[in-house]
PDB file of C-alpha atoms and ligand atoms in Angstrom:
ATOM      1  CA  MET A   1     213.591 125.085 124.369  1.00 62.00           C
ATOM      2  CA  ASP A   2     211.813 121.504 123.149  1.00 87.00           C
ATOM      3  CA  THR A   3     213.314 120.425 120.011  1.00 95.00           C
ATOM      4  CA  ALA A   4     211.600 117.999 117.730  1.00 97.00           C
ATOM      5  CA  GLN A   5     214.017 114.882 118.636  1.00 97.00           C
ATOM      6  CA  GLU A   6     213.452 115.843 122.639  1.00 97.00           C
ATOM      7  CA  LEU A   7     209.759 115.884 121.918  1.00 98.00           C
ATOM      8  CA  ASN A   8     209.671 112.480 120.304  1.00 98.00           C
ATOM      9  CA  ARG A   9     211.590 110.996 122.586  1.00 97.00           C
ATOM     10  CA  GLN A  10     208.793 112.486 125.134  1.00 97.00           C
ATOM     11  CA  PHE A  11     205.820 112.108 123.070  1.00 98.00           C
ATOM     12  CA  GLY A  12     206.065 110.317 120.083  1.00 98.00           C
ATOM     13  CA  ILE A  13     204.308 107.637 118.738  1.00 97.00           C
ATOM     14  CA  GLY A  14     205.647 105.444 116.887  1.00 92.00           C
ATOM     15  CA  GLY A  15     203.768 106.100 112.673  1.00 90.00           C
ATOM     16  CA  ARG A  16     201.336 107.918 115.044  1.00 96.00           C
ATOM     17  CA  LEU A  17     202.632 110.727 116.142  1.00 98.00           C
ATOM     18  CA  ASP A  18     206.231 112.476 115.112  1.00 98.00           C
ATOM     19  CA  PHE A  19     207.086 115.688 115.538  1.00 98.00           C
ATOM     20  CA  SER A  20     209.526 117.891 113.292  1.00 98.00           C
ATOM     21  CA  GLU A  21     210.500 121.604 112.753  1.00 97.00           C
ATOM     22  CA  ASP A  22     209.180 123.571 109.789  1.00 94.00           C
ATOM     23  CA  ALA A  23     210.792 125.755 107.651  1.00 90.00           C
ATOM     24  CA  GLY A  24     209.951 128.344 109.652  1.00 89.00           C
ATOM     25  CA  GLY A  25     211.253 126.719 112.458  1.00 92.00           C
ATOM     26  CA  LEU A  26     208.051 126.129 114.539  1.00 97.00           C
ATOM     27  CA  LEU A  27     206.720 122.523 116.262  1.00 98.00           C
ATOM     28  CA  VAL A  28     204.340 120.641 114.365  1.00 98.00           C
ATOM     29  CA  ALA A  29     203.161 117.246 115.228  1.00 98.00           C
ATOM     30  CA  GLN A  30     201.732 115.337 112.492  1.00 98.00           C
ATOM     31  CA  ILE A  31     199.191 112.787 113.154  1.00 98.00           C
ATOM     32  CA  GLY A  32     198.236 109.538 110.968  1.00 98.00           C
ATOM     33  CA  ASN A  33     196.269 106.706 113.010  1.00 98.00           C
ATOM     34  CA  GLU A  34     193.505 104.373 110.664  1.00 97.00           C
ATOM     35  CA  GLN A  35     190.847 106.482 111.536  1.00 98.00           C
ATOM     36  CA  ALA A  36     192.155 110.330 110.207  1.00 98.00           C
ATOM     37  CA  THR A  37     195.245 112.637 109.368  1.00 98.00           C
ATOM     38  CA  ALA A  38     195.719 115.523 111.794  1.00 98.00           C
ATOM     39  CA  THR A  39     198.668 118.311 111.921  1.00 98.00           C
ATOM     40  CA  LEU A  40     198.974 120.782 114.291  1.00 98.00           C
ATOM     41  CA  CYS A  41     201.908 123.668 115.323  1.00 98.00           C
ATOM     42  CA  LEU A  42     202.847 123.577 118.677  1.00 98.00           C
ATOM     43  CA  GLN A  43     202.839 127.400 118.590  1.00 98.00           C
ATOM     44  CA  GLY A  44     198.986 128.576 119.412  1.00 98.00           C
ATOM     45  CA  ALA A  45     198.224 124.606 120.348  1.00 98.00           C
ATOM     46  CA  HIS A  46     197.134 125.513 116.823  1.00 98.00           C
ATOM     47  CA  LEU A  47     195.377 122.586 114.955  1.00 98.00           C
ATOM     48  CA  MET A  48     195.769 122.894 111.209  1.00 98.00           C
ATOM     49  CA  ALA A  49     194.182 120.080 109.303  1.00 98.00           C
ATOM     50  CA  TRP A  50     192.161 117.282 110.023  1.00 98.00           C
ATOM     51  CA  GLN A  51     191.003 114.645 107.487  1.00 98.00           C
ATOM     52  CA  PRO A  52     189.317 111.276 108.863  1.00 98.00           C
ATOM     53  CA  LYS A  53     189.986 109.055 106.494  1.00 98.00           C
ATOM     54  CA  SER A  54     186.008 108.512 105.104  1.00 98.00           C
ATOM     55  CA  GLN A  55     186.705 112.225 103.734  1.00 98.00           C
ATOM     56  CA  ALA A  56     188.425 112.491 100.385  1.00 98.00           C
ATOM     57  CA  VAL A  57     188.328 116.207 100.889  1.00 98.00           C
ATOM     58  CA  PRO A  58     189.610 117.811 104.832  1.00 98.00           C
ATOM     59  CA  VAL A  59     186.832 118.957 106.873  1.00 98.00           C
ATOM     60  CA  VAL A  60     189.373 121.479 108.662  1.00 98.00           C
ATOM     61  CA  TRP A  61     190.259 124.340 105.987  1.00 98.00           C
ATOM     62  CA  LEU A  62     193.701 125.657 105.451  1.00 98.00           C
ATOM     63  CA  SER A  63     194.887 128.608 103.346  1.00 98.00           C
ATOM     64  CA  ASN A  64     196.620 127.821 100.811  1.00 96.00           C
ATOM     65  CA  ASP A  65     198.372 131.164 101.641  1.00 96.00           C
ATOM     66  CA  ALA A  66     199.084 130.575 105.629  1.00 96.00           C
ATOM     67  CA  LYS A  67     202.402 130.701 106.898  1.00 94.00           C
ATOM     68  CA  LEU A  68     204.036 129.614 109.479  1.00 95.00           C
ATOM     69  CA  LEU A  69     205.902 132.745 111.556  1.00 96.00           C
ATOM     70  CA  PRO A  70     207.018 132.706 114.912  1.00 96.00           C
ATOM     71  CA  GLY A  71     204.567 134.740 116.878  1.00 96.00           C
ATOM     72  CA  LYS A  72     201.846 135.327 113.666  1.00 96.00           C
ATOM     73  CA  SER A  73     198.535 133.803 113.562  1.00 97.00           C
ATOM     74  CA  ILE A  74     198.091 130.529 111.549  1.00 98.00           C
ATOM     75  CA  ARG A  75     194.804 131.802 108.906  1.00 98.00           C
ATOM     76  CA  GLY A  76     192.600 128.612 108.887  1.00 98.00           C
ATOM     77  CA  GLY A  77     192.629 125.316 111.156  1.00 98.00           C
ATOM     78  CA  ALA A  78     191.618 125.762 114.427  1.00 98.00           C
ATOM     79  CA  PRO A  79     192.783 128.618 116.029  1.00 98.00           C
ATOM     80  CA  VAL A  80     192.469 128.839 120.133  1.00 98.00           C
ATOM     81  CA  CYS A  81     190.796 132.268 120.693  1.00 98.00           C
ATOM     82  CA  TRP A  82     191.944 133.540 124.149  1.00 98.00           C
ATOM     83  CA  PRO A  83     191.639 135.073 127.092  1.00 98.00           C
ATOM     84  CA  TRP A  84     189.635 137.660 124.922  1.00 98.00           C
ATOM     85  CA  PHE A  85     187.372 137.059 121.468  1.00 98.00           C
ATOM     86  CA  GLY A  86     187.977 139.799 118.738  1.00 98.00           C
ATOM     87  CA  ALA A  87     189.262 142.911 120.018  1.00 97.00           C
ATOM     88  CA  HIS A  88     190.296 144.016 123.335  1.00 97.00           C
ATOM     89  CA  ALA A  89     187.408 145.447 125.259  1.00 94.00           C
ATOM     90  CA  SER A  90     190.325 148.310 125.901  1.00 95.00           C
ATOM     91  CA  GLU A  91     193.332 148.198 124.618  1.00 96.00           C
ATOM     92  CA  SER A  92     193.082 148.642 120.698  1.00 95.00           C
ATOM     93  CA  ALA A  93     197.090 147.804 120.411  1.00 96.00           C
ATOM     94  CA  PHE A  94     196.437 144.077 121.991  1.00 97.00           C
ATOM     95  CA  PRO A  95     196.051 141.835 119.575  1.00 97.00           C
ATOM     96  CA  ALA A  96     193.126 140.993 118.381  1.00 98.00           C
ATOM     97  CA  HIS A  97     191.021 137.100 119.733  1.00 98.00           C
ATOM     98  CA  GLY A  98     194.555 137.386 122.392  1.00 98.00           C
ATOM     99  CA  TYR A  99     197.534 136.205 122.472  1.00 98.00           C
ATOM    100  CA  ALA A 100     196.750 132.015 123.070  1.00 98.00           C
ATOM    101  CA  ARG A 101     196.838 131.667 119.120  1.00 98.00           C
ATOM    102  CA  THR A 102     200.502 133.208 118.514  1.00 98.00           C
ATOM    103  CA  VAL A 103     202.915 131.809 122.007  1.00 97.00           C
ATOM    104  CA  PRO A 104     204.426 128.731 122.346  1.00 96.00           C
ATOM    105  CA  TRP A 105     202.624 125.594 124.300  1.00 98.00           C
ATOM    106  CA  ARG A 106     204.462 123.092 126.150  1.00 98.00           C
ATOM    107  CA  MET A 107     203.335 119.129 125.180  1.00 98.00           C
ATOM    108  CA  LEU A 108     201.815 117.709 128.259  1.00 98.00           C
ATOM    109  CA  GLU A 109     201.066 114.588 127.096  1.00 98.00           C
ATOM    110  CA  SER A 110     200.549 111.999 124.475  1.00 98.00           C
ATOM    111  CA  GLY A 111     198.571 108.966 123.903  1.00 98.00           C
ATOM    112  CA  SER A 112     196.302 106.617 121.873  1.00 98.00           C
ATOM    113  CA  GLU A 113     192.376 106.325 122.667  1.00 97.00           C
ATOM    114  CA  PRO A 114     191.096 102.531 123.251  1.00 95.00           C
ATOM    115  CA  GLY A 115     189.495 103.136 119.539  1.00 92.00           C
ATOM    116  CA  GLY A 116     192.606 104.427 117.848  1.00 96.00           C
ATOM    117  CA  ALA A 117     192.511 107.915 117.861  1.00 98.00           C
ATOM    118  CA  THR A 118     195.804 110.380 118.769  1.00 98.00           C
ATOM    119  CA  ARG A 119     195.280 112.510 121.452  1.00 98.00           C
ATOM    120  CA  LEU A 120     197.306 115.083 122.584  1.00 98.00           C
ATOM    121  CA  THR A 121     197.210 117.672 125.322  1.00 98.00           C
ATOM    122  CA  LEU A 122     199.193 120.992 125.306  1.00 98.00           C
ATOM    123  CA  ARG A 123     199.362 124.091 128.165  1.00 98.00           C
ATOM    124  CA  LEU A 124     200.312 127.184 127.375  1.00 98.00           C
ATOM    125  CA  ALA A 125     203.570 129.116 128.288  1.00 93.00           C
ATOM    126  CA  GLU A 126     202.827 132.119 130.557  1.00 91.00           C
ATOM    127  CA  SER A 127     205.831 134.847 130.280  1.00 94.00           C
ATOM    128  CA  ASP A 128     206.373 137.959 130.665  1.00 95.00           C
ATOM    129  CA  GLN A 129     205.206 138.908 127.734  1.00 94.00           C
ATOM    130  CA  THR A 130     201.442 137.217 128.390  1.00 96.00           C
ATOM    131  CA  ARG A 131     201.151 138.825 131.995  1.00 96.00           C
ATOM    132  CA  ALA A 132     202.089 142.026 130.229  1.00 96.00           C
ATOM    133  CA  LEU A 133     198.867 141.446 128.091  1.00 97.00           C
ATOM    134  CA  TRP A 134     196.749 139.806 131.279  1.00 96.00           C
ATOM    135  CA  PRO A 135     198.050 139.310 134.577  1.00 97.00           C
ATOM    136  CA  HIS A 136     196.127 137.041 135.578  1.00 97.00           C
ATOM    137  CA  ASP A 137     197.209 133.405 138.032  1.00 96.00           C
ATOM    138  CA  ALA A 138     195.530 131.160 134.944  1.00 97.00           C
ATOM    139  CA  ARG A 139     196.649 128.047 133.131  1.00 97.00           C
ATOM    140  CA  LEU A 140     195.406 127.115 129.524  1.00 98.00           C
ATOM    141  CA  ASP A 141     195.471 123.249 128.281  1.00 98.00           C
ATOM    142  CA  LEU A 142     194.341 121.837 125.284  1.00 99.00           C
ATOM    143  CA  THR A 143     193.259 118.289 124.334  1.00 99.00           C
ATOM    144  CA  VAL A 144     193.303 117.145 121.004  1.00 98.00           C
ATOM    145  CA  ILE A 145     191.792 114.112 119.701  1.00 98.00           C
ATOM    146  CA  ALA A 146     191.684 113.212 116.135  1.00 98.00           C
ATOM    147  CA  GLY A 147     190.157 109.975 115.057  1.00 98.00           C
ATOM    148  CA  GLU A 148     187.293 109.378 113.115  1.00 98.00           C
ATOM    149  CA  THR A 149     185.649 112.248 114.702  1.00 98.00           C
ATOM    150  CA  LEU A 150     187.850 115.564 116.011  1.00 99.00           C
ATOM    151  CA  ARG A 151     187.292 116.336 119.954  1.00 99.00           C
ATOM    152  CA  MET A 152     188.958 119.483 121.310  1.00 99.00           C
ATOM    153  CA  GLU A 153     188.756 120.288 125.097  1.00 99.00           C
ATOM    154  CA  LEU A 154     189.893 123.839 125.885  1.00 99.00           C
ATOM    155  CA  VAL A 155     190.586 124.193 129.863  1.00 98.00           C
ATOM    156  CA  THR A 156     190.769 127.566 131.709  1.00 98.00           C
ATOM    157  CA  GLU A 157     192.419 127.182 135.643  1.00 98.00           C
ATOM    158  CA  ASN A 158     192.337 129.448 137.738  1.00 98.00           C
ATOM    159  CA  PHE A 159     195.218 128.716 140.418  1.00 96.00           C
ATOM    160  CA  GLY A 160     195.034 132.595 142.206  1.00 96.00           C
ATOM    161  CA  ALA A 161     193.300 134.067 144.793  1.00 97.00           C
ATOM    162  CA  ALA A 162     191.036 136.435 142.427  1.00 97.00           C
ATOM    163  CA  ASP A 163     188.036 135.496 139.899  1.00 98.00           C
ATOM    164  CA  PHE A 164     188.398 136.554 136.254  1.00 98.00           C
ATOM    165  CA  ALA A 165     186.606 137.040 133.085  1.00 98.00           C
ATOM    166  CA  ILE A 166     187.385 135.232 130.010  1.00 98.00           C
ATOM    167  CA  THR A 167     185.731 135.331 126.705  1.00 98.00           C
ATOM    168  CA  GLU A 168     186.774 132.679 124.061  1.00 98.00           C
ATOM    169  CA  ALA A 169     186.355 130.022 120.847  1.00 99.00           C
ATOM    170  CA  LEU A 170     187.728 127.520 118.654  1.00 99.00           C
ATOM    171  CA  HIS A 171     187.614 129.511 115.632  1.00 98.00           C
ATOM    172  CA  THR A 172     187.877 127.099 113.446  1.00 99.00           C
ATOM    173  CA  TYR A 173     187.768 126.983 109.300  1.00 98.00           C
ATOM    174  CA  PHE A 174     185.948 124.221 107.402  1.00 99.00           C
ATOM    175  CA  ARG A 175     186.490 122.954 104.364  1.00 98.00           C
ATOM    176  CA  ILE A 176     182.734 123.355 102.236  1.00 98.00           C
ATOM    177  CA  GLY A 177     182.939 122.901  97.848  1.00 98.00           C
ATOM    178  CA  ASP A 178     181.463 126.372  97.779  1.00 98.00           C
ATOM    179  CA  ILE A 179     179.774 128.976 100.420  1.00 98.00           C
ATOM    180  CA  GLY A 180     176.929 129.122  97.375  1.00 98.00           C
ATOM    181  CA  ALA A 181     176.154 125.305  98.193  1.00 98.00           C
ATOM    182  CA  ALA A 182     176.804 125.771 102.162  1.00 98.00           C
ATOM    183  CA  ARG A 183     174.004 126.308 104.494  1.00 98.00           C
ATOM    184  CA  ILE A 184     173.919 126.041 108.235  1.00 98.00           C
ATOM    185  CA  THR A 185     171.994 124.354 110.269  1.00 98.00           C
ATOM    186  CA  GLY A 186     170.352 124.553 114.502  1.00 98.00           C
ATOM    187  CA  LEU A 187     170.478 128.574 115.073  1.00 98.00           C
ATOM    188  CA  SER A 188     167.092 128.920 114.059  1.00 98.00           C
ATOM    189  CA  GLY A 189     165.237 131.010 117.011  1.00 98.00           C
ATOM    190  CA  CYS A 190     168.653 131.876 118.768  1.00 98.00           C
ATOM    191  CA  ASP A 191     169.289 135.800 118.754  1.00 98.00           C
ATOM    192  CA  TYR A 192     172.173 137.028 117.299  1.00 98.00           C
ATOM    193  CA  TRP A 193     174.057 139.919 117.232  1.00 98.00           C
ATOM    194  CA  ASP A 194     175.571 140.915 113.358  1.00 98.00           C
ATOM    195  CA  LYS A 195     178.810 142.522 113.433  1.00 97.00           C
ATOM    196  CA  VAL A 196     178.627 143.654 109.448  1.00 97.00           C
ATOM    197  CA  GLY A 197     178.442 147.427 109.437  1.00 88.00           C
ATOM    198  CA  GLY A 198     177.674 147.891 113.218  1.00 92.00           C
ATOM    199  CA  SER A 199     176.236 145.859 115.297  1.00 93.00           C
ATOM    200  CA  THR A 200     172.872 144.854 115.750  1.00 97.00           C
ATOM    201  CA  LEU A 201     171.027 142.173 117.220  1.00 98.00           C
ATOM    202  CA  ALA A 202     168.565 140.137 115.325  1.00 98.00           C
ATOM    203  CA  ARG A 203     167.113 136.675 115.561  1.00 98.00           C
ATOM    204  CA  GLN A 204     167.834 133.837 113.520  1.00 98.00           C
ATOM    205  CA  ASP A 205     165.000 132.102 110.879  1.00 98.00           C
ATOM    206  CA  GLY A 206     165.330 129.464 109.932  1.00 98.00           C
ATOM    207  CA  THR A 207     168.835 128.042 107.693  1.00 98.00           C
ATOM    208  CA  ILE A 208     171.744 130.564 107.661  1.00 98.00           C
ATOM    209  CA  ARG A 209     172.280 130.736 103.655  1.00 98.00           C
ATOM    210  CA  PHE A 210     175.050 133.154 102.974  1.00 98.00           C
ATOM    211  CA  ALA A 211     175.152 136.049  99.767  1.00 98.00           C
ATOM    212  CA  GLY A 212     177.541 138.308 101.426  1.00 98.00           C
ATOM    213  CA  GLU A 213     179.909 138.870 104.088  1.00 98.00           C
ATOM    214  CA  THR A 214     178.554 137.341 107.013  1.00 98.00           C
ATOM    215  CA  ASP A 215     179.891 137.802 110.851  1.00 98.00           C
ATOM    216  CA  ARG A 216     177.442 136.658 113.264  1.00 98.00           C
ATOM    217  CA  VAL A 217     177.982 135.941 117.142  1.00 98.00           C
ATOM    218  CA  TYR A 218     175.042 134.008 117.595  1.00 98.00           C
ATOM    219  CA  VAL A 219     174.189 134.459 121.961  1.00 98.00           C
ATOM    220  CA  ASN A 220     172.689 132.267 124.693  1.00 98.00           C
ATOM    221  CA  THR A 221     172.963 129.418 123.008  1.00 98.00           C
ATOM    222  CA  THR A 222     173.911 125.918 123.630  1.00 98.00           C
ATOM    223  CA  ALA A 223     172.750 123.722 120.314  1.00 98.00           C
ATOM    224  CA  GLU A 224     174.627 121.635 118.456  1.00 98.00           C
ATOM    225  CA  CYS A 225     174.845 122.758 114.440  1.00 98.00           C
ATOM    226  CA  ALA A 226     175.531 121.396 111.446  1.00 98.00           C
ATOM    227  CA  ILE A 227     177.680 122.690 108.043  1.00 99.00           C
ATOM    228  CA  GLU A 228     175.368 120.782 105.194  1.00 98.00           C
ATOM    229  CA  ASP A 229     177.631 120.671 101.435  1.00 98.00           C
ATOM    230  CA  ASP A 230     175.514 120.244  98.271  1.00 98.00           C
ATOM    231  CA  LEU A 231     178.944 120.046  96.434  1.00 98.00           C
ATOM    232  CA  LEU A 232     181.146 117.591  98.955  1.00 98.00           C
ATOM    233  CA  LYS A 233     178.166 116.034 100.112  1.00 98.00           C
ATOM    234  CA  ARG A 234     178.456 116.020 103.231  1.00 98.00           C
ATOM    235  CA  ARG A 235     176.749 117.522 106.741  1.00 98.00           C
ATOM    236  CA  ILE A 236     179.829 118.388 109.089  1.00 99.00           C
ATOM    237  CA  ARG A 237     177.976 118.133 113.070  1.00 99.00           C
ATOM    238  CA  ILE A 238     179.429 120.727 115.755  1.00 99.00           C
ATOM    239  CA  ALA A 239     178.531 119.987 118.867  1.00 98.00           C
ATOM    240  CA  LYS A 240     179.716 121.627 122.268  1.00 98.00           C
ATOM    241  CA  SER A 241     179.981 122.210 125.245  1.00 98.00           C
ATOM    242  CA  GLY A 242     180.677 124.836 127.786  1.00 98.00           C
ATOM    243  CA  SER A 243     180.048 127.098 124.910  1.00 99.00           C
ATOM    244  CA  ARG A 244     177.079 129.543 124.546  1.00 98.00           C
ATOM    245  CA  SER A 245     177.600 131.363 121.730  1.00 98.00           C
ATOM    246  CA  THR A 246     178.401 130.638 118.303  1.00 99.00           C
ATOM    247  CA  VAL A 247     179.792 132.740 115.578  1.00 99.00           C
ATOM    248  CA  VAL A 248     179.911 132.226 111.796  1.00 98.00           C
ATOM    249  CA  TRP A 249     181.981 134.022 109.637  1.00 98.00           C
ATOM    250  CA  THR A 250     182.572 134.564 105.594  1.00 98.00           C
ATOM    251  CA  PRO A 251     184.321 137.572 104.743  1.00 98.00           C
ATOM    252  CA  TRP A 252     182.893 137.499 101.200  1.00 98.00           C
ATOM    253  CA  THR A 253     185.056 138.845  98.256  1.00 97.00           C
ATOM    254  CA  GLU A 254     185.894 142.776  99.311  1.00 96.00           C
ATOM    255  CA  LYS A 255     186.680 141.876 102.883  1.00 97.00           C
ATOM    256  CA  ALA A 256     188.774 138.536 101.615  1.00 97.00           C
ATOM    257  CA  LYS A 257     190.579 141.038  98.881  1.00 96.00           C
ATOM    258  CA  ARG A 258     191.363 143.239 101.828  1.00 96.00           C
ATOM    259  CA  MET A 259     192.882 140.129 104.264  1.00 96.00           C
ATOM    260  CA  GLY A 260     194.953 139.175 101.085  1.00 95.00           C
ATOM    261  CA  ASP A 261     195.590 135.527 103.130  1.00 96.00           C
ATOM    262  CA  LEU A 262     192.701 133.445 101.925  1.00 97.00           C
ATOM    263  CA  GLY A 263     194.589 131.898  98.785  1.00 94.00           C
ATOM    264  CA  GLN A 264     193.895 133.073  95.569  1.00 87.00           C
ATOM    265  CA  PRO A 265     191.660 133.414  93.276  1.00 87.00           C
ATOM    266  CA  ASP A 266     188.128 132.712  95.194  1.00 95.00           C
ATOM    267  CA  GLY A 267     190.060 130.594  98.809  1.00 97.00           C
ATOM    268  CA  TRP A 268     187.295 132.235 101.019  1.00 98.00           C
ATOM    269  CA  ARG A 269     184.536 130.655  98.636  1.00 98.00           C
ATOM    270  CA  GLU A 270     185.798 126.812 100.176  1.00 98.00           C
ATOM    271  CA  MET A 271     185.593 127.749 104.131  1.00 98.00           C
ATOM    272  CA  VAL A 272     182.957 128.899 106.548  1.00 98.00           C
ATOM    273  CA  CYS A 273     183.913 130.069 109.768  1.00 98.00           C
ATOM    274  CA  VAL A 274     181.612 127.888 112.754  1.00 99.00           C
ATOM    275  CA  GLU A 275     183.194 128.658 116.284  1.00 99.00           C
ATOM    276  CA  SER A 276     182.153 127.736 119.428  1.00 99.00           C
ATOM    277  CA  ALA A 277     182.664 130.432 122.040  1.00 99.00           C
ATOM    278  CA  ASN A 278     182.018 132.289 125.168  1.00 98.00           C
ATOM    279  CA  ALA A 279     181.937 136.001 123.247  1.00 98.00           C
ATOM    280  CA  LEU A 280     180.070 139.285 124.580  1.00 98.00           C
ATOM    281  CA  GLU A 281     177.407 138.449 126.523  1.00 98.00           C
ATOM    282  CA  ASN A 282     178.307 135.087 127.234  1.00 98.00           C
ATOM    283  CA  ALA A 283     181.788 135.828 129.224  1.00 98.00           C
ATOM    284  CA  VAL A 284     182.899 133.668 131.281  1.00 98.00           C
ATOM    285  CA  ASN A 285     183.696 134.053 135.216  1.00 98.00           C
ATOM    286  CA  VAL A 286     186.569 131.641 136.194  1.00 98.00           C
ATOM    287  CA  ALA A 287     186.020 131.724 140.015  1.00 98.00           C
ATOM    288  CA  ALA A 288     189.788 131.851 142.334  1.00 98.00           C
ATOM    289  CA  GLY A 289     190.503 127.858 142.699  1.00 98.00           C
ATOM    290  CA  ALA A 290     187.813 126.970 139.349  1.00 98.00           C
ATOM    291  CA  ARG A 291     188.701 125.820 135.912  1.00 98.00           C
ATOM    292  CA  HIS A 292     186.398 126.220 133.205  1.00 98.00           C
ATOM    293  CA  THR A 293     185.952 123.585 129.865  1.00 99.00           C
ATOM    294  CA  LEU A 294     185.021 124.479 126.336  1.00 98.00           C
ATOM    295  CA  VAL A 295     184.650 121.005 124.442  1.00 99.00           C
ATOM    296  CA  VAL A 296     183.421 120.395 120.211  1.00 99.00           C
ATOM    297  CA  GLU A 297     183.185 117.612 118.360  1.00 98.00           C
ATOM    298  CA  TYR A 298     183.625 117.181 115.133  1.00 99.00           C
ATOM    299  CA  ARG A 299     181.939 114.526 112.813  1.00 98.00           C
ATOM    300  CA  ALA A 300     181.945 114.667 108.926  1.00 98.00           C
ATOM    301  CA  GLU A 301     178.792 112.660 106.952  1.00 98.00           C
ATOM    302  CA  PRO A 302     176.920 112.136 104.084  1.00 98.00           C
ATOM    303  CA  LEU A 303     174.316 114.120 102.943  1.00 96.00           C
TER     304      LEU A 303
HETATM  305  O1  TA6 B   1     185.455 135.663 114.055  1.00 75.15           O
HETATM  306  C1  TA6 B   1     185.338 136.489 113.111  1.00 75.15           C
HETATM  307  C2  TA6 B   1     186.125 137.088 113.523  1.00 75.15           C
HETATM  308  O2  TA6 B   1     185.693 138.200 114.381  1.00 75.15           O
HETATM  309  C3  TA6 B   1     185.773 138.137 111.813  1.00 75.15           C
HETATM  310  O3  TA6 B   1     185.384 139.537 111.996  1.00 75.15           O
HETATM  311  C4  TA6 B   1     186.923 138.531 111.120  1.00 75.15           C
HETATM  312  O4  TA6 B   1     188.008 139.244 111.924  1.00 75.15           O
HETATM  313  C5  TA6 B   1     188.281 136.817 111.997  1.00 75.15           C
HETATM  314  O5  TA6 B   1     187.706 136.367 112.770  1.00 75.15           O
HETATM  315  C6  TA6 B   1     189.165 136.877 111.870  1.00 75.15           C
HETATM  316  O6  TA6 B   1     189.753 137.311 112.403  1.00 75.15           O
HETATM  317  P1  TA6 B   1     191.954 137.057 112.578  1.00 75.15           P
HETATM  318  O7  TA6 B   1     192.257 138.187 113.579  1.00 75.15           O
HETATM  319  O8  TA6 B   1     192.205 135.704 112.789  1.00 75.15           O
HETATM  320  O9  TA6 B   1     192.130 138.423 111.051  1.00 75.15           O
END
């Protein structure tokens, strides 16, 4: 088991990347460079915070009720949903959104990019527990590059002799001023599965605005999209590759109340999820010996 001291010895970057153990016993990486600050929990390789120096308000949202507990998902940040997105196809007792976000990951590498951004690469630590849920010869690595932009590269490698299929997402929670003053552009004309009250197929006509619970899986789209925020007067650009689905989610009042961990009184109003994914019919077949990479790049700019 890694300790913060051992991680600092191997991967720390004086004053720019520091590992510590939080009160709940989870290991956390703290990034601070000329361009940004960021925080990542090694359990789940879970990016919890990112704030470029150009932004007075964080770009990635973390619930005030977020708890760092062994084996539990963290509410907010950029959860890694893998090797399935949503409910397991056949085992209702299996964890929603897979197990990657609730198991330990190991540091592989760290460094500083030429422009000053900080880079970490982590690998999911397979175990009897994970193999019991998903018996395939797979490796999962995440590289995070935190600077004026935030880049994340999720790499699935199949080192076995048989193909396997995955669904996945970087399930990122973005900080907005208020859900009523935010909209999403870039997905007009895309088909989506509306998950609210069942699952119906529809087509997006124009900009996405929010007036209630919204839970949509846009499929067969590689489009860049953007969150436009009239309150914080900023646009968050969400570019991606290796992803053919984009999920847009706000729980709204009733679901937020049932979930109970989105921050009081209405913490849910200050976030929206835009998730770069491969979900539903966009499942990815990873051939034996092959690898698949999903990449996102976020940038905040004035609106
Ligand atoms: O991506 C949207 C969604 O699938 C919603 O349906 C909601 O369940 C959300 O993810 C949060 O899921 P979680 O398992 O993190 O509570």
